[in-house]
Tab-separated table of C-alpha atoms in Angstrom:
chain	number	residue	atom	x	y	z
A	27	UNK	CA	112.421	139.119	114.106
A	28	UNK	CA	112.863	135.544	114.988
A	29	UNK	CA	112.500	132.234	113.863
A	30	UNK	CA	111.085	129.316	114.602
A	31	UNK	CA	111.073	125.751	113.950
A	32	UNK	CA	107.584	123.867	114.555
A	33	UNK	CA	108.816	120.376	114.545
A	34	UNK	CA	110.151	117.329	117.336
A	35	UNK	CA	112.443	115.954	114.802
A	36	UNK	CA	116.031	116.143	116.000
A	37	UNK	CA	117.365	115.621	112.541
A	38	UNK	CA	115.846	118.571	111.922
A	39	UNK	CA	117.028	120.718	114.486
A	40	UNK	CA	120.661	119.602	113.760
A	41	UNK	CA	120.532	120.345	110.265
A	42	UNK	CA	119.553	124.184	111.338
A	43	UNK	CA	122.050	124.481	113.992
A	44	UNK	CA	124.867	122.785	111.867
A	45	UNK	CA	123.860	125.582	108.787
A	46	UNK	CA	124.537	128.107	111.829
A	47	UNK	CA	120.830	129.162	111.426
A	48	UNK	CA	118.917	130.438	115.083
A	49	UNK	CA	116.250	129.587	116.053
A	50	UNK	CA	113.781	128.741	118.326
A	51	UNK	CA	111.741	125.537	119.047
A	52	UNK	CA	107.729	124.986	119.724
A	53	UNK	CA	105.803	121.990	118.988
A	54	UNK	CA	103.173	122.661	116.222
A	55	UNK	CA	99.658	122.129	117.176
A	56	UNK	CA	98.725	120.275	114.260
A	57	UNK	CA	96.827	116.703	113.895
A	58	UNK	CA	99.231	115.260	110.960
A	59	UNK	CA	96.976	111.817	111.483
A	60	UNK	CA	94.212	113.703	110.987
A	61	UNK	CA	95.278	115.155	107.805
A	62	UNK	CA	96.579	112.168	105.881
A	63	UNK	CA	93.548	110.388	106.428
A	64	UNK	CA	91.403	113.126	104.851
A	65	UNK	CA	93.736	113.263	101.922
A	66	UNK	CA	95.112	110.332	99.417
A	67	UNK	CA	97.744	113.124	97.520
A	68	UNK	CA	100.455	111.741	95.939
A	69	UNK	CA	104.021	112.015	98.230
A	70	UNK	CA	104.812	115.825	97.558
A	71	UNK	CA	101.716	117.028	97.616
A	72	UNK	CA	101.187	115.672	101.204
A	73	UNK	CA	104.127	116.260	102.423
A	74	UNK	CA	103.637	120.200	101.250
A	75	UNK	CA	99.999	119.883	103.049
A	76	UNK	CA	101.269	118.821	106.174
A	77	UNK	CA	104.384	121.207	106.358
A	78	UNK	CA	102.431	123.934	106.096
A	79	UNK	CA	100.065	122.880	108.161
A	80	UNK	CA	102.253	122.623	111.365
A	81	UNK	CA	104.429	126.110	110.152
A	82	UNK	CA	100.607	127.664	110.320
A	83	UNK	CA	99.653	125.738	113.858
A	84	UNK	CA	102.402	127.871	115.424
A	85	UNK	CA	101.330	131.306	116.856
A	86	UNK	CA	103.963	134.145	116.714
A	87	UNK	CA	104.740	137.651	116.205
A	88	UNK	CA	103.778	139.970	113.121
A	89	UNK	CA	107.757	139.756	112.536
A	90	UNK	CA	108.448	136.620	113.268
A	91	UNK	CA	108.563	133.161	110.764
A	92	UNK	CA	107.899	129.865	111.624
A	93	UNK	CA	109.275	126.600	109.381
A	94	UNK	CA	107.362	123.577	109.177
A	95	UNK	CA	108.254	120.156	107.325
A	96	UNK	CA	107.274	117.145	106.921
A	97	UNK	CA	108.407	113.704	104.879
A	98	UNK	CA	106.392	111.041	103.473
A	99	UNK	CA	107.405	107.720	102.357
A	100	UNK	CA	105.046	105.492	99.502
A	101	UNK	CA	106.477	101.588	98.553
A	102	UNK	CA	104.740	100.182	95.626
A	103	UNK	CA	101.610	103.192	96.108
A	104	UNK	CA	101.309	102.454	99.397
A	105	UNK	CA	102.023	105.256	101.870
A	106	UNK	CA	103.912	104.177	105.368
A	107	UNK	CA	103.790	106.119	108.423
A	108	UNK	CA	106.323	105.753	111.423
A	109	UNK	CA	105.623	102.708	112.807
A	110	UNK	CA	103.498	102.108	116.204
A	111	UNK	CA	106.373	99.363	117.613
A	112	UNK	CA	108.755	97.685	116.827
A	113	UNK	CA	106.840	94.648	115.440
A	114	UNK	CA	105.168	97.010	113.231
A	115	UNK	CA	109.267	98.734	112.344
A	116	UNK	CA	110.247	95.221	111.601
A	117	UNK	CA	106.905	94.574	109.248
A	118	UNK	CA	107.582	97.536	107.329
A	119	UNK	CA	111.110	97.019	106.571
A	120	UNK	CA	110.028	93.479	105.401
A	121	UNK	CA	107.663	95.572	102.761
A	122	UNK	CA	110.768	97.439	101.901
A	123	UNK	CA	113.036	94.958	100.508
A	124	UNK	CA	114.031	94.683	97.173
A	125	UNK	CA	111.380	98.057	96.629
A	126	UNK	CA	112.066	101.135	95.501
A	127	UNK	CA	111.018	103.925	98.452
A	128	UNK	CA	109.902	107.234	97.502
A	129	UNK	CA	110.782	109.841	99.859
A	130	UNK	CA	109.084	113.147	99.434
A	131	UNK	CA	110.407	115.862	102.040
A	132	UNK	CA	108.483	119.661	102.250
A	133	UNK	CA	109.112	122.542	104.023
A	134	UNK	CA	107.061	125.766	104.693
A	135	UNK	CA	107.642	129.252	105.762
A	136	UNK	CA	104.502	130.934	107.809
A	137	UNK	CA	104.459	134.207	109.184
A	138	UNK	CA	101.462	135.494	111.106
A	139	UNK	CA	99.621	132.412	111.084
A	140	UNK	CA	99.660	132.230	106.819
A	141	UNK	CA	102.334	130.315	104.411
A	142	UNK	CA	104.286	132.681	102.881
A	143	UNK	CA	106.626	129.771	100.685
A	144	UNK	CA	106.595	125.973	100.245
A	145	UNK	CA	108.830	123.323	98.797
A	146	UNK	CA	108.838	120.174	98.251
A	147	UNK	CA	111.208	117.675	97.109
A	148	UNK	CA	110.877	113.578	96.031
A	149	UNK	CA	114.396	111.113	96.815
A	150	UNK	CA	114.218	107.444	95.320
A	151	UNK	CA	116.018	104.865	97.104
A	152	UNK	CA	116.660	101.426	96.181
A	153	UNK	CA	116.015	98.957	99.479
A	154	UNK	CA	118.280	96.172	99.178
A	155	UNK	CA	117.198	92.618	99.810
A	156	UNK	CA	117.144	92.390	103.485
A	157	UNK	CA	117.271	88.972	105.418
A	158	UNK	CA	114.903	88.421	108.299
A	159	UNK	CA	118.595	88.561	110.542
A	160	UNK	CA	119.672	91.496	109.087
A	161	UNK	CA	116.035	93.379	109.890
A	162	UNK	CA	116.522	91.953	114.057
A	163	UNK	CA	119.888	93.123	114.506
A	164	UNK	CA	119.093	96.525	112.712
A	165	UNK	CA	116.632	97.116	115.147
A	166	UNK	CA	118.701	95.849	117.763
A	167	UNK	CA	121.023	98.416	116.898
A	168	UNK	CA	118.786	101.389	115.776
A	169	UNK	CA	115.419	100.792	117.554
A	170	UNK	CA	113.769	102.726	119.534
A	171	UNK	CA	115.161	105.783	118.116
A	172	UNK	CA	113.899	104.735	114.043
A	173	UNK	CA	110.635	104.373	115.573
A	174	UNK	CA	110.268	108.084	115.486
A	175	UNK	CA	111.239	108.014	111.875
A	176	UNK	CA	108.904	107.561	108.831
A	177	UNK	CA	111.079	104.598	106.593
A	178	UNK	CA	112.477	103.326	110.023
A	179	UNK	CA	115.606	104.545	109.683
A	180	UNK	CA	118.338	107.120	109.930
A	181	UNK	CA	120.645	108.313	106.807
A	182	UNK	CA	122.824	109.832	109.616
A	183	UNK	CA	123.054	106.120	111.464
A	184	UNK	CA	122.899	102.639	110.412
A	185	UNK	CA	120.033	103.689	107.880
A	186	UNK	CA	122.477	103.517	105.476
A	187	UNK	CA	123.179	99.674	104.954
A	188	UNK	CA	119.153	99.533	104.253
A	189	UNK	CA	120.332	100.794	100.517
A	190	UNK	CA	122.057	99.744	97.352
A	191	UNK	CA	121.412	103.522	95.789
A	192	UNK	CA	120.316	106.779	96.329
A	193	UNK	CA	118.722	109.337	94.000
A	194	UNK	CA	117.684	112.558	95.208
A	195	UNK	CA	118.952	115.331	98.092
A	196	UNK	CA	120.486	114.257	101.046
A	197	UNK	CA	118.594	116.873	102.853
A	198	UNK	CA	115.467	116.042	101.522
A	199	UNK	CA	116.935	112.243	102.408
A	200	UNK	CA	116.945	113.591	106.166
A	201	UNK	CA	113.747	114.932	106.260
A	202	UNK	CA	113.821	118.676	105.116
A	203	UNK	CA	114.960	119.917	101.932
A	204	UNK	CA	117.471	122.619	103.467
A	205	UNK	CA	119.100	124.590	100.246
A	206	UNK	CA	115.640	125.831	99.077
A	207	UNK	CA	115.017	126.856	102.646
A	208	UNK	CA	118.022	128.821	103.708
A	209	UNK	CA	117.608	130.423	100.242
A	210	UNK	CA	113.804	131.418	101.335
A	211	UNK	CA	114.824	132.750	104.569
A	212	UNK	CA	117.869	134.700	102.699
A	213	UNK	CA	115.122	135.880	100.054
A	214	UNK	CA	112.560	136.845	103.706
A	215	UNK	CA	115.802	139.306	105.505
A	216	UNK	CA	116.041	136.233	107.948
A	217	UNK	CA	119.373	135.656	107.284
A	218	UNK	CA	122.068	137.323	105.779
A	219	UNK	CA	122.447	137.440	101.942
């Protein structure tokens, strides 16, 4: 039996390997554009689509699992995607401040090609004002590396200062809601109970 994770987010890798999960990594084969332009579900319920979507995209044995996630991120009902450069990074963190950003995060477990188990979980941040300096040094700092991140930016870096509170999982914060899935693959034989 092994396990694999169908995603290029290093977040997500390190949250695996720091949980002392193994694992192996593929890219899913899985349009995500395509998909959230054929849907306008609320933050979970896309979030859900699309994680299972890419745990499904990956082919592997009868025994094996694959996880997929996926995060979405929806200011004031409108739903941001990571940004195309860093014009667009510093246009969206304009949109940000002083807003409230809801952060849904989902994970899936496939085996075989079909989802076996999905969660998904919503965080609600508070963006603090945020001065047109403050936005050009933070992506001095943090950019180009935000640029592969949907909310342009990193809990795990400078992220942080982007936030006067925090509501919600600091897993599902980074991208995949990790407790529900190591108690999944506990639940599956993957890992020891």
């Amino acid at each position: 039996m092994s396990l694999i994770l169908a995603s290029n987010s290093q977040i997500r890798r390190t949250m695996l390997e720091q949980a002392g999960v193994e694992f192996a990594v593929r890219a899913p084969d899985f349009d995500e554009n395509q998909a959230k332009q054929a849907h306008s579900l609320d933050g979970e319920k896309l979030a859900r689509l699309l994680a299972e979507g890419k745990a499904a995209s990956v082919t592997v044995g009868p025994n094996d699992w694959v996880i997929g996630s996926d995060s979405i991120v929806i200011v004031d009902g409108v739903r941001y995607s990571k940004p195309r450069d860093r014009d667009e990074a510093a246009a969206h963190l304009r949109a940000f401040s002083s807003r409230t950003m809801l952060l849904s995060s989902a994970v899936a477990l496939a085996g075989g090609g079909h989802v076996d188990w999905t969660h998904a979980e919503t965080a609600r941040l508070e963006v603090r004002p945020m001065s047109e300096n403050f936005i050009q040094a933070y992506l001095d700092a943090e950019w180009p590396a935000v640029g592969l991140c949907v909310g342009v930016f990193r809990m795990e870096g400078r992220g942080v200062t982007l936030f006067e509170s925090v509501e919600g999982s600091h897993f599902t914060i980074l991208g995949m809601p990790l407790l529900p899935l190591l108690g999944a693959l506990r639940a599956r034989g993957v890992l020891q109970s």
